mmCIF file of N, CA and C in Angstrom:
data_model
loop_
_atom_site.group_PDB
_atom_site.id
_atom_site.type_symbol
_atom_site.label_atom_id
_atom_site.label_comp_id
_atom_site.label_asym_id
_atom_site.label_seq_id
_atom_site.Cartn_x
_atom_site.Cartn_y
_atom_site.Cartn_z
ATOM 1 N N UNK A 1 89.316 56.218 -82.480
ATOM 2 C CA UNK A 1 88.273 55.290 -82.140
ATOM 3 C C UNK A 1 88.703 53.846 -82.387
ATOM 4 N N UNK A 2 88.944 53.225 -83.853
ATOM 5 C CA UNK A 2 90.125 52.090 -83.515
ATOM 6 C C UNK A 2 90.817 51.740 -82.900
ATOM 7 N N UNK A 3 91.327 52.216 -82.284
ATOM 8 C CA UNK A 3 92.490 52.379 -81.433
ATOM 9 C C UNK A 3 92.352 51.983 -79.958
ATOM 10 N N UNK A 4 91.102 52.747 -79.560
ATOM 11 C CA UNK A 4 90.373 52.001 -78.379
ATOM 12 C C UNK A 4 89.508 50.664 -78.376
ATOM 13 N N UNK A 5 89.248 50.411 -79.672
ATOM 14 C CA UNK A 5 88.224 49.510 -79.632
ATOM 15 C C UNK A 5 89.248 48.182 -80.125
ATOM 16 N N UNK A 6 90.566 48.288 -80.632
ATOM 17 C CA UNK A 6 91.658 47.100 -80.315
ATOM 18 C C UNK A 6 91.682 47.540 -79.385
ATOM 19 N N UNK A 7 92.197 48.157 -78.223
ATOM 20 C CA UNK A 7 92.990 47.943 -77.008
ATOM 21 C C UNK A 7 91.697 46.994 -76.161
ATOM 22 N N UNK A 8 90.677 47.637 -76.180
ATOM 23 C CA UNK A 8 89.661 47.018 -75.456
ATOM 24 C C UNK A 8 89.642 45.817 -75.926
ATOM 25 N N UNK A 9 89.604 45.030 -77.089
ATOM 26 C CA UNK A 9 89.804 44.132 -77.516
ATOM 27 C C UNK A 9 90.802 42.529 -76.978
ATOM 28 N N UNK A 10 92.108 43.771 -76.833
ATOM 29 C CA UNK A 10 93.611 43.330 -76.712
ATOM 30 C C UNK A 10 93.202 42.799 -75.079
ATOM 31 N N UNK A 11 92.811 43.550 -74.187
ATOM 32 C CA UNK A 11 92.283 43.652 -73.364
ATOM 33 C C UNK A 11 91.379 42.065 -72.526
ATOM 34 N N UNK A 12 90.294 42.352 -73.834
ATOM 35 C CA UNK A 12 89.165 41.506 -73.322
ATOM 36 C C UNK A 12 90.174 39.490 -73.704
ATOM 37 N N UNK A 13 90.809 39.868 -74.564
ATOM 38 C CA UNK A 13 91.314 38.548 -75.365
ATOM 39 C C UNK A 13 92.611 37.713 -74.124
ATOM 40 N N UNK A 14 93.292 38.989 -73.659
ATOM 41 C CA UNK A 14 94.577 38.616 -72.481
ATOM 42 C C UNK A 14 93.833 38.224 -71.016
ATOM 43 N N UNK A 15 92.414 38.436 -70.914
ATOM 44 C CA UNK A 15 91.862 38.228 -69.727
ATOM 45 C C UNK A 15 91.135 36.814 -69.837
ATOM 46 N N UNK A 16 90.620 36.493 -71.269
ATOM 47 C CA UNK A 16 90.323 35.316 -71.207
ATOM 48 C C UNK A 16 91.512 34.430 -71.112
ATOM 49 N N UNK A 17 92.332 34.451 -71.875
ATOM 50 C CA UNK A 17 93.486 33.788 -71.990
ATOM 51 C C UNK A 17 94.227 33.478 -70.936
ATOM 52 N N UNK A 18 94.351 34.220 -69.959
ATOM 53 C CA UNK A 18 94.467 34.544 -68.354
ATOM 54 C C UNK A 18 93.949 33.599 -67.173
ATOM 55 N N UNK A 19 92.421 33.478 -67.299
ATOM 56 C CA UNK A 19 91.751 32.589 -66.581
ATOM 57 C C UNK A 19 91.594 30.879 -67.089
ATOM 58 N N UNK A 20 92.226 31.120 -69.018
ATOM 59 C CA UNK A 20 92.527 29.776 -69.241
ATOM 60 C C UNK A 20 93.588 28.683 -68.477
ATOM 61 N N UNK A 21 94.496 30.173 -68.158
ATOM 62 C CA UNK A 21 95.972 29.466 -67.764
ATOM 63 C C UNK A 21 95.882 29.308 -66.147
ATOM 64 N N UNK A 22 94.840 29.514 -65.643
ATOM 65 C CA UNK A 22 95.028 29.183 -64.452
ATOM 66 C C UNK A 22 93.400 28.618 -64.129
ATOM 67 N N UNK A 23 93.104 27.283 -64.921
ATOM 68 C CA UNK A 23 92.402 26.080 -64.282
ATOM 69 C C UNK A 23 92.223 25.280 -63.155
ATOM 70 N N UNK A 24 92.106 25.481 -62.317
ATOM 71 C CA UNK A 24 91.869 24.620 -61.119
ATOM 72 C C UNK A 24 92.713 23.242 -61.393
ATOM 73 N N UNK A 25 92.909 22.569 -60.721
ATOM 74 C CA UNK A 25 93.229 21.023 -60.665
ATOM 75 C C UNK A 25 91.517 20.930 -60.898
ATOM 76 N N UNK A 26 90.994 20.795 -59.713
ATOM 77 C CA UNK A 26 89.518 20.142 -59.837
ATOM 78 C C UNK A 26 88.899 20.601 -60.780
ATOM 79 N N UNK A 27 89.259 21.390 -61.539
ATOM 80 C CA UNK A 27 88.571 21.498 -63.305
ATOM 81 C C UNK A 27 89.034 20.839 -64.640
ATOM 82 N N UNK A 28 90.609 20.701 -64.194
ATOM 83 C CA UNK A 28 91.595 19.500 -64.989
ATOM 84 C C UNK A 28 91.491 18.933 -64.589
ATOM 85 N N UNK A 29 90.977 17.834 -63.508
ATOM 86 C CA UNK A 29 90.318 16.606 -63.312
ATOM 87 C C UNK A 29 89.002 16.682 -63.805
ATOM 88 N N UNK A 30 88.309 17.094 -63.831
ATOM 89 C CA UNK A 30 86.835 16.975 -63.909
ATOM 90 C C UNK A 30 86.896 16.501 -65.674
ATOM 91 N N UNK A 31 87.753 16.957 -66.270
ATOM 92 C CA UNK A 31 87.776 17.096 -68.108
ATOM 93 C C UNK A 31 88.424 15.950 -68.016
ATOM 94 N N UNK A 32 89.081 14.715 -67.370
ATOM 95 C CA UNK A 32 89.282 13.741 -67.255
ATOM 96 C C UNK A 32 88.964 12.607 -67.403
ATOM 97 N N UNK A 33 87.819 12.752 -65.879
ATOM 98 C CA UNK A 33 86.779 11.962 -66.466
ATOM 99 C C UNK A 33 87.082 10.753 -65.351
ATOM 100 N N UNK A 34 86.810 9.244 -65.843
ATOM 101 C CA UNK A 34 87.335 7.986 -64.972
ATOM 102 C C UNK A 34 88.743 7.465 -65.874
ATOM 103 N N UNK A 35 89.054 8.322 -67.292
ATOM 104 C CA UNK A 35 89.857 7.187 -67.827
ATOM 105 C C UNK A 35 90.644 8.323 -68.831
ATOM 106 N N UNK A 36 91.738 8.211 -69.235
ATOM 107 C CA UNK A 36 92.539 9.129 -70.414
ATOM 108 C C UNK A 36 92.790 7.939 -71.206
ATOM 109 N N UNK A 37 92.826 8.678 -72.302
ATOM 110 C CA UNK A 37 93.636 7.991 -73.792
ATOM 111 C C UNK A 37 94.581 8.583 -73.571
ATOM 112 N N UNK A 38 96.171 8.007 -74.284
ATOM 113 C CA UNK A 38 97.031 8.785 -73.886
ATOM 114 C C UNK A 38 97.290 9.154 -75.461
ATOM 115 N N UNK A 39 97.391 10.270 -75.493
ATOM 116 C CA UNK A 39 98.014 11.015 -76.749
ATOM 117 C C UNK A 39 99.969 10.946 -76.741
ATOM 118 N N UNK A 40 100.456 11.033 -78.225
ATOM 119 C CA UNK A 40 101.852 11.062 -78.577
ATOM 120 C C UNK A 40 101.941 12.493 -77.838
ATOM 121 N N UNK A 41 103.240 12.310 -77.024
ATOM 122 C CA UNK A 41 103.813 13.178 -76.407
ATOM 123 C C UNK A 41 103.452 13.042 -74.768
ATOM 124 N N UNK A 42 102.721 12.491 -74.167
ATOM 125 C CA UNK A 42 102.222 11.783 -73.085
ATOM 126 C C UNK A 42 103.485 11.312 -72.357
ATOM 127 N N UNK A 43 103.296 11.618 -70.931
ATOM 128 C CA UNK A 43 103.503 11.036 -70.097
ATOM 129 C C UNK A 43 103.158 10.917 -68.911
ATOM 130 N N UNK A 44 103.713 9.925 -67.849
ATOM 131 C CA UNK A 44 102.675 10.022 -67.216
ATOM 132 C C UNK A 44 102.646 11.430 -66.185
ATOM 133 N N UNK A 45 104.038 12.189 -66.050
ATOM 134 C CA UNK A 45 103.845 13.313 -65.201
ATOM 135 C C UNK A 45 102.844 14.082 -66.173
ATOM 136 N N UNK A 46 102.569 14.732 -67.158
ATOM 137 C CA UNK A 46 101.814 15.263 -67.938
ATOM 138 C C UNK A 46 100.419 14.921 -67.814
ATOM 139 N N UNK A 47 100.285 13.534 -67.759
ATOM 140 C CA UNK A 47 98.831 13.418 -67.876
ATOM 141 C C UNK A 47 98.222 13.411 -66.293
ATOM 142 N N UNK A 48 99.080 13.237 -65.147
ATOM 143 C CA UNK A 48 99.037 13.010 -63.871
ATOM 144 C C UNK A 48 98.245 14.861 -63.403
ATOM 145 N N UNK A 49 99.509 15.771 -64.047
ATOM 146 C CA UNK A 49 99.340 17.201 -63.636
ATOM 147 C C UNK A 49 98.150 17.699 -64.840
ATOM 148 N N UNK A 50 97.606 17.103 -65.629
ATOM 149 C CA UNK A 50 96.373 17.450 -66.496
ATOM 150 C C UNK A 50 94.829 16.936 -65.890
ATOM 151 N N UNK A 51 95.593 15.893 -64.982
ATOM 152 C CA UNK A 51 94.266 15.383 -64.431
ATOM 153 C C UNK A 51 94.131 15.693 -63.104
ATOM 154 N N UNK A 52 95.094 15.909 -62.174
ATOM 155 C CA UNK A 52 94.670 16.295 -61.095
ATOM 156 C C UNK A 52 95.237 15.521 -60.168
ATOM 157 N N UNK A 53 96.091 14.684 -60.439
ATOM 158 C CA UNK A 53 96.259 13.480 -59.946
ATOM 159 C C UNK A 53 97.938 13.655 -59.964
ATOM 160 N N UNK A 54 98.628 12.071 -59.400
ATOM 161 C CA UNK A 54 99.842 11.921 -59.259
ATOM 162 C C UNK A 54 100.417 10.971 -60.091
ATOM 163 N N UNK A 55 101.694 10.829 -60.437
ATOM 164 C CA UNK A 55 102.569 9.911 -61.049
ATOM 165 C C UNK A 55 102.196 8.308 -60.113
ATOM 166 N N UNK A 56 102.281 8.529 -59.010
ATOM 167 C CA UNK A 56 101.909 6.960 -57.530
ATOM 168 C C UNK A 56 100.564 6.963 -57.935
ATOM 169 N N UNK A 57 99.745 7.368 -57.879
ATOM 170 C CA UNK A 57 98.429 7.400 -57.996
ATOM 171 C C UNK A 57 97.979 6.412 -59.623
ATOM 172 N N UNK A 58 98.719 7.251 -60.440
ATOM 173 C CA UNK A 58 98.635 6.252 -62.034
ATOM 174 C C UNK A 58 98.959 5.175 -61.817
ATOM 175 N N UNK A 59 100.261 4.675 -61.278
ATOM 176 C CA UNK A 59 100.840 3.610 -61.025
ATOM 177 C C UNK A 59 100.060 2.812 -60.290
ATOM 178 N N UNK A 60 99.230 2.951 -58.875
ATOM 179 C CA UNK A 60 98.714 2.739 -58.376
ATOM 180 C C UNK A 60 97.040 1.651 -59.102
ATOM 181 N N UNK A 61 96.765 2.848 -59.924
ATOM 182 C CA UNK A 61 95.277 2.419 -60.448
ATOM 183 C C UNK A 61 95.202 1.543 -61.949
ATOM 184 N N UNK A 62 96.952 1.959 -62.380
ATOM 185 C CA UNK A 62 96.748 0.901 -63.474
ATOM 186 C C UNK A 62 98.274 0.346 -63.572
ATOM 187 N N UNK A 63 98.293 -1.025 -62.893
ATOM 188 C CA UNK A 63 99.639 -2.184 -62.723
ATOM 189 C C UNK A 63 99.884 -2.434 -63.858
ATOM 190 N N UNK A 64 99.493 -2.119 -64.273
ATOM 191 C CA UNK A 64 100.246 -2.800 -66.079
ATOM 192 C C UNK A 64 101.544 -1.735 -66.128
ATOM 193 N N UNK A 65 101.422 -0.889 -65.711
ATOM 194 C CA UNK A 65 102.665 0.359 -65.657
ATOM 195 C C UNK A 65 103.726 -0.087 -65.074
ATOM 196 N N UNK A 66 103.510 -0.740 -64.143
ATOM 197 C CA UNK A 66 105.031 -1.372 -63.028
ATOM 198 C C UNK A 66 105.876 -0.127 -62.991
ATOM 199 N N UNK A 67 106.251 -0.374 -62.199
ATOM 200 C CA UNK A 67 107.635 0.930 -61.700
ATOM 201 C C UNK A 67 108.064 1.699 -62.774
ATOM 202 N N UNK A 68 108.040 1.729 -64.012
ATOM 203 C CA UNK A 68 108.491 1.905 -65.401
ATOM 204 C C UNK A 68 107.500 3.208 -65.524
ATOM 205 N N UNK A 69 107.893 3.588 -67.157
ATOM 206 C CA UNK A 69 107.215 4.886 -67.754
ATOM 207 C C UNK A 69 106.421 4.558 -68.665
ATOM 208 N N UNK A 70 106.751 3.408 -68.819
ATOM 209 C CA UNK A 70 106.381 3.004 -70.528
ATOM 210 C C UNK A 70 104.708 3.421 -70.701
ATOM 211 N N UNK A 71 104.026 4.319 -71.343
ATOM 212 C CA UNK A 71 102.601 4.277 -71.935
ATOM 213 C C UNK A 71 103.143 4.268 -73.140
ATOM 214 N N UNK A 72 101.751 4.391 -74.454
ATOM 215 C CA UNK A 72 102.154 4.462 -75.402
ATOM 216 C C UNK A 72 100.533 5.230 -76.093
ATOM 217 N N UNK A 73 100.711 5.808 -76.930
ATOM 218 C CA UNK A 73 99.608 6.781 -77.829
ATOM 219 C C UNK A 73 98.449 5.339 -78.063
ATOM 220 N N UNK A 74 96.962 5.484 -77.351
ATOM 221 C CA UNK A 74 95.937 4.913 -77.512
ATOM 222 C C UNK A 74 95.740 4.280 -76.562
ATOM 223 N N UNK A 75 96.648 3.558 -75.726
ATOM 224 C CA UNK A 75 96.673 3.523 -74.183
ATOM 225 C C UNK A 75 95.355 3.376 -73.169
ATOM 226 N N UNK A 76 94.817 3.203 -72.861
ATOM 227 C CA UNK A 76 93.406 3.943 -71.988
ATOM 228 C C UNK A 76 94.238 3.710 -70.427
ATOM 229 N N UNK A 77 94.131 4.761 -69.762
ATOM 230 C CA UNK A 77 94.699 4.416 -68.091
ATOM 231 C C UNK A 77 93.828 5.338 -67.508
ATOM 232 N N UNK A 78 93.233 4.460 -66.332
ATOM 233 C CA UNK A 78 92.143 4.575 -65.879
ATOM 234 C C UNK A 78 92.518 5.477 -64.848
ATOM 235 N N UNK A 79 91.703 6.690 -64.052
ATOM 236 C CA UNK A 79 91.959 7.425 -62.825
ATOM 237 C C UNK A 79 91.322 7.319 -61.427
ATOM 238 N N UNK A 80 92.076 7.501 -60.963
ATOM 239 C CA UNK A 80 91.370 7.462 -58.996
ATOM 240 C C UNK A 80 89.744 8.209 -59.340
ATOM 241 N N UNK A 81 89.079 7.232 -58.369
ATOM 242 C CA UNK A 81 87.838 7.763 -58.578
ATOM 243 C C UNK A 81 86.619 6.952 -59.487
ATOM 244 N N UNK A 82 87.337 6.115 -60.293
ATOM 245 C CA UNK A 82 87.051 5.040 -61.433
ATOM 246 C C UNK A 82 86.580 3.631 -60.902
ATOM 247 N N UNK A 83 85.247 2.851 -61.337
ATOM 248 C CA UNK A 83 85.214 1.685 -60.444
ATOM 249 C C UNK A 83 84.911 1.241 -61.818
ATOM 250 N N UNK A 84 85.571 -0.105 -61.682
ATOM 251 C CA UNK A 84 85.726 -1.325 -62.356
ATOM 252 C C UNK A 84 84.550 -2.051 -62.680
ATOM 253 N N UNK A 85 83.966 -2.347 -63.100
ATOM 254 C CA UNK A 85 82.265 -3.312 -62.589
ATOM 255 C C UNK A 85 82.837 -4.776 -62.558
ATOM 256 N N UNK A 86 82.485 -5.475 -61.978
ATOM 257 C CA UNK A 86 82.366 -6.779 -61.724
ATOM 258 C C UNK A 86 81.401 -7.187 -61.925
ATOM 259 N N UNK A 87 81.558 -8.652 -61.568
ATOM 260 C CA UNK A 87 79.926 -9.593 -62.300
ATOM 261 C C UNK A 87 80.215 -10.261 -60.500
ATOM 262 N N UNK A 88 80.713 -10.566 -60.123
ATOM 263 C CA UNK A 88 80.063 -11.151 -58.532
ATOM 264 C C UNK A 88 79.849 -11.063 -57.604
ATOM 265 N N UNK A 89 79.161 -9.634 -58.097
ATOM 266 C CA UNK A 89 78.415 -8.918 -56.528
ATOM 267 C C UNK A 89 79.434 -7.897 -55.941
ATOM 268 N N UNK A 90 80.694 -7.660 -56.763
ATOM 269 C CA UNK A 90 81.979 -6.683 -56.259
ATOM 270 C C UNK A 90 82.319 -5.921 -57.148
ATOM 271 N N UNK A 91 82.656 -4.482 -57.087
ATOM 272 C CA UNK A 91 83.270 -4.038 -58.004
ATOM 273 C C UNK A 91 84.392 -3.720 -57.424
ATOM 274 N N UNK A 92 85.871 -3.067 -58.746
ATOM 275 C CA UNK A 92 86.502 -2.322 -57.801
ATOM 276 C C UNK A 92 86.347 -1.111 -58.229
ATOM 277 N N UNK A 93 87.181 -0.355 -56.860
ATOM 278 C CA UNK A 93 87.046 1.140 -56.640
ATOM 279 C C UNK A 93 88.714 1.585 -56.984
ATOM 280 N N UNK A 94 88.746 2.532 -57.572
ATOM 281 C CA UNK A 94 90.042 3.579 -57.366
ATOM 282 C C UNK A 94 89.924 4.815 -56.416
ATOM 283 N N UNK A 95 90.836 4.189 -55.152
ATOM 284 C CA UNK A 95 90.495 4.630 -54.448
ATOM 285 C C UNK A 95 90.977 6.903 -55.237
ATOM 286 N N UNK A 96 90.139 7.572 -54.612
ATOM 287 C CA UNK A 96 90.327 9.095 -55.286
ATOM 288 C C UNK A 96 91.085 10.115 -54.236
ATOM 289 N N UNK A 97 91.977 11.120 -53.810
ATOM 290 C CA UNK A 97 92.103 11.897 -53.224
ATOM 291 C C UNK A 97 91.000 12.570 -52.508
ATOM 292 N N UNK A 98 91.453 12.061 -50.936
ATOM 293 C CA UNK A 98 90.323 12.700 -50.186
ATOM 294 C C UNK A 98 89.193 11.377 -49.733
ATOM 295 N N UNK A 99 89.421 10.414 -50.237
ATOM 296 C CA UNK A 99 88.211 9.241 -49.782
ATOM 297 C C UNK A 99 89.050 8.948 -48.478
ATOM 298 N N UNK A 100 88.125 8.259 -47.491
ATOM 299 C CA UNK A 100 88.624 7.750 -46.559
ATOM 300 C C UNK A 100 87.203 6.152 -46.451
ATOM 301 N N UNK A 101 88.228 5.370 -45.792
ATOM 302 C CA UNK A 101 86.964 3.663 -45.738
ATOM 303 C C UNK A 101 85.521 4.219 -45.577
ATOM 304 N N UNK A 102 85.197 5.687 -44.424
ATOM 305 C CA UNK A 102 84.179 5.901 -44.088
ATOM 306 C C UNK A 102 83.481 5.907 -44.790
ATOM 307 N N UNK A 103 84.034 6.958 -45.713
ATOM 308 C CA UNK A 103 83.182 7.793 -46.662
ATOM 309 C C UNK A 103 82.854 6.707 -47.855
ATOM 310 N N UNK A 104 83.628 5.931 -47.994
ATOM 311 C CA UNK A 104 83.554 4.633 -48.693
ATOM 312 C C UNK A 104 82.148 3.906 -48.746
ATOM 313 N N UNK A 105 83.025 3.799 -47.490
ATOM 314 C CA UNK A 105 81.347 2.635 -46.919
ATOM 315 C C UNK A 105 79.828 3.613 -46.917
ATOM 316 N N UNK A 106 79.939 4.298 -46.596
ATOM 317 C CA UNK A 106 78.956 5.381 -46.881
ATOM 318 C C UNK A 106 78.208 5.460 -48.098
ATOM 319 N N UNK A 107 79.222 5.888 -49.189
ATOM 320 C CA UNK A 107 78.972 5.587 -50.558
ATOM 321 C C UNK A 107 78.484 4.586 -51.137
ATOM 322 N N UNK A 108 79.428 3.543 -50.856
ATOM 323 C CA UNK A 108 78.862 1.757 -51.100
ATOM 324 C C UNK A 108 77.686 1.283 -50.673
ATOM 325 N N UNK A 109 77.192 1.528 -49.482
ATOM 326 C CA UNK A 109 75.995 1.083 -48.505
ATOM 327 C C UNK A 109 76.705 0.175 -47.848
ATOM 328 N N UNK A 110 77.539 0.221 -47.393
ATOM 329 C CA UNK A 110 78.626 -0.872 -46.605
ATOM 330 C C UNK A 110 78.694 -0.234 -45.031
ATOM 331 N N UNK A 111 79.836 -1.089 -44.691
ATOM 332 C CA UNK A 111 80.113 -1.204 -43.043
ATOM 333 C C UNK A 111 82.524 -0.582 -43.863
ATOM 334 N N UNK A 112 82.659 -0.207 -42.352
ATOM 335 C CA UNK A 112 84.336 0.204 -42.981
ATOM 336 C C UNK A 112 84.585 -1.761 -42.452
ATOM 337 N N UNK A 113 83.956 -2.076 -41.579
ATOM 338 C CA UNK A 113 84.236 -3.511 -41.386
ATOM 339 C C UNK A 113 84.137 -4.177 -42.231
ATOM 340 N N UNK A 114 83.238 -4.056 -43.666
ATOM 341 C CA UNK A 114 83.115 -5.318 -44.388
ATOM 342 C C UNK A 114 84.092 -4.965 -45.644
ATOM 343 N N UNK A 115 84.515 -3.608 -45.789
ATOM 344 C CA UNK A 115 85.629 -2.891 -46.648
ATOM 345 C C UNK A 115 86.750 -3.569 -45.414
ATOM 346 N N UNK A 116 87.126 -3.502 -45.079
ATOM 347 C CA UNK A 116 88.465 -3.953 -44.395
ATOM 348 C C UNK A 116 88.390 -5.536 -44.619
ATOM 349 N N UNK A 117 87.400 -6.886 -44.586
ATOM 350 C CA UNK A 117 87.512 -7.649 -44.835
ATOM 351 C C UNK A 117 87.691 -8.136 -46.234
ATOM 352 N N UNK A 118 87.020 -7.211 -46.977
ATOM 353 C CA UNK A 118 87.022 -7.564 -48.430
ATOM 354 C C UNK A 118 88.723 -7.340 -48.847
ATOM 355 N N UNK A 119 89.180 -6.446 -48.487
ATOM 356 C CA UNK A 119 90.467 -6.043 -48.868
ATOM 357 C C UNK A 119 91.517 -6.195 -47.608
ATOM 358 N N UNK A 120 91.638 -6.973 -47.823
ATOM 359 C CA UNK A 120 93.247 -8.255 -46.539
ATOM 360 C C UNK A 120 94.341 -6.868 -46.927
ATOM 361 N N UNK A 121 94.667 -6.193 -47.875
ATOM 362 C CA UNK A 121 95.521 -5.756 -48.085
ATOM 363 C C UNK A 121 96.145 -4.706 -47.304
ATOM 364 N N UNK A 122 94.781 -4.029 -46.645
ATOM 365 C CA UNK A 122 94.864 -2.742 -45.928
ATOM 366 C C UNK A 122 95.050 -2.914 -44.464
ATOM 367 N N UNK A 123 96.088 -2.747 -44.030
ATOM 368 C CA UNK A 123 96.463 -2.727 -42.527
ATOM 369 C C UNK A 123 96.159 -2.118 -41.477
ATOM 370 N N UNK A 124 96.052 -0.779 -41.804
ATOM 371 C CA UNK A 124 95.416 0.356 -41.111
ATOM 372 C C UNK A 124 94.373 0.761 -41.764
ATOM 373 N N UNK A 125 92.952 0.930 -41.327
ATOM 374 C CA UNK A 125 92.037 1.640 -41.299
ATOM 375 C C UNK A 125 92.093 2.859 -41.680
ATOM 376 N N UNK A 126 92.984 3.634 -41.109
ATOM 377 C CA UNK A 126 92.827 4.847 -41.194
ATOM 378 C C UNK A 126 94.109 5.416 -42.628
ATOM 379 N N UNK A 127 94.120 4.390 -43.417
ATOM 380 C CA UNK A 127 95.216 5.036 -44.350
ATOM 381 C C UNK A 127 94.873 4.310 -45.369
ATOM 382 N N UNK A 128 94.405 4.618 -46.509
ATOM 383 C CA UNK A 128 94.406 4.145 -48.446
ATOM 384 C C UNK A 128 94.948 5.304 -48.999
ATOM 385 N N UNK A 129 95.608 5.045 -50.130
ATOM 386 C CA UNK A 129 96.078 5.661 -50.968
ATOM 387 C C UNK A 129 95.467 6.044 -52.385
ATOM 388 N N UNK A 130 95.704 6.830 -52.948
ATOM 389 C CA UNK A 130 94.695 7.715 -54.359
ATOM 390 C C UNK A 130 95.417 6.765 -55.163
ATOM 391 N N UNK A 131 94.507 6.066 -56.135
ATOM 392 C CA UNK A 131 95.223 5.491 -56.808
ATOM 393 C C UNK A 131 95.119 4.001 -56.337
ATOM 394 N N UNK A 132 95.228 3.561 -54.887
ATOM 395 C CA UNK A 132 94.798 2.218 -54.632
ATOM 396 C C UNK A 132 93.548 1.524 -54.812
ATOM 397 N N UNK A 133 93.078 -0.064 -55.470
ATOM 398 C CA UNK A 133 92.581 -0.499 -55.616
ATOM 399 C C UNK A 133 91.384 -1.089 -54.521
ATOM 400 N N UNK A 134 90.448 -0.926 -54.620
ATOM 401 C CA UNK A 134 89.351 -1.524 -53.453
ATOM 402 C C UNK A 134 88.244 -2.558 -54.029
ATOM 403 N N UNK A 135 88.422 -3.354 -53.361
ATOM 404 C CA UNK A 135 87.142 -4.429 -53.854
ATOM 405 C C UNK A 135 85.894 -4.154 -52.956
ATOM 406 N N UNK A 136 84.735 -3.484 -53.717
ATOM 407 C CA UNK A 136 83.666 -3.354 -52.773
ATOM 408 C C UNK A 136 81.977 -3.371 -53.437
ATOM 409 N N UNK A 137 81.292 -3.837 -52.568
ATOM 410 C CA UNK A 137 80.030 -4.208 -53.059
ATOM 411 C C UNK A 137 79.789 -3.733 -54.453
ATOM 412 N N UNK A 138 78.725 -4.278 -55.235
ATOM 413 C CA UNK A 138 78.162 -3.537 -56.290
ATOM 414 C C UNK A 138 76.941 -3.225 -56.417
ATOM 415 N N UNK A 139 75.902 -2.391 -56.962
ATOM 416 C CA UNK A 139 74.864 -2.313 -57.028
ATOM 417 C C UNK A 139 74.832 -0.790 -55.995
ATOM 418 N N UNK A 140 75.394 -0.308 -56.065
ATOM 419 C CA UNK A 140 75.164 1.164 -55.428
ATOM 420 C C UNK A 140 75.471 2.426 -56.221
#
């Protein structure tokens, strides 16, 4: 009777342990959040594949990184998906995997026309990057 009631045990413990190890991205993003602290032992591929996100994408949403690796333990680096608040009527946006201007403007209460003027930066319409910066209305 022991004997079954470890195995069943052994059992019930390797199946949780099981569905630990295979988390979704969109569930290791979600435990994310808009922003990581970076813990000792951090980097950014580590915290990129914990969040759901990319190494370009970090780089992308927080320039203080420049082409380089350098974080350091206490750090805060902010993630796609994350808006900035502003005080003059703008916030910014990180832009997230999967947004497009539409859906943007949608979100914002905007026009993709007044997102394309606000941001000179973007050439094509039809292309932002996860991780790129957007200046767009506030109050939505």
């Amino acid at each position: 009777m022991n004997t079954k009631k470890f195995l069943q045990l052994f059992i019930l413990i390797a199946m949780l342990l099981t569905s630990l190890a295979f988390t979704s991205p969109a569930a290791a993003a979600a435990l994310c959040s808009n922003s990581v602290s970076v813990q000792s032992g951090d980097t950014l591929r580590i915290i990129a594949a914990r969040c759901g996100t990319t190494v370009s994408a970090l780089r992308l949403a927080n320039p203080e990184i420049g082409n380089g690796n350098l974080i350091f333990p206490g750090q805060t680096l902010l993630l796609p998906g994350a808006i900035i608040m502003g005080n003059n009527g703008y916030d910014t946006y990180l832009v997230a995997r999967g947004d497009t201007l539409k859906s943007l403007a949608i979100r914002f209460g905007t026009s993709v026309g007044t997102l394309l003027s606000l941001n000179g930066n973007i050439t094509n319409a039809n292309v932002i990057y996860e991780g790129q910066r957007l200046v767009v209305p506030s109050g939505s």
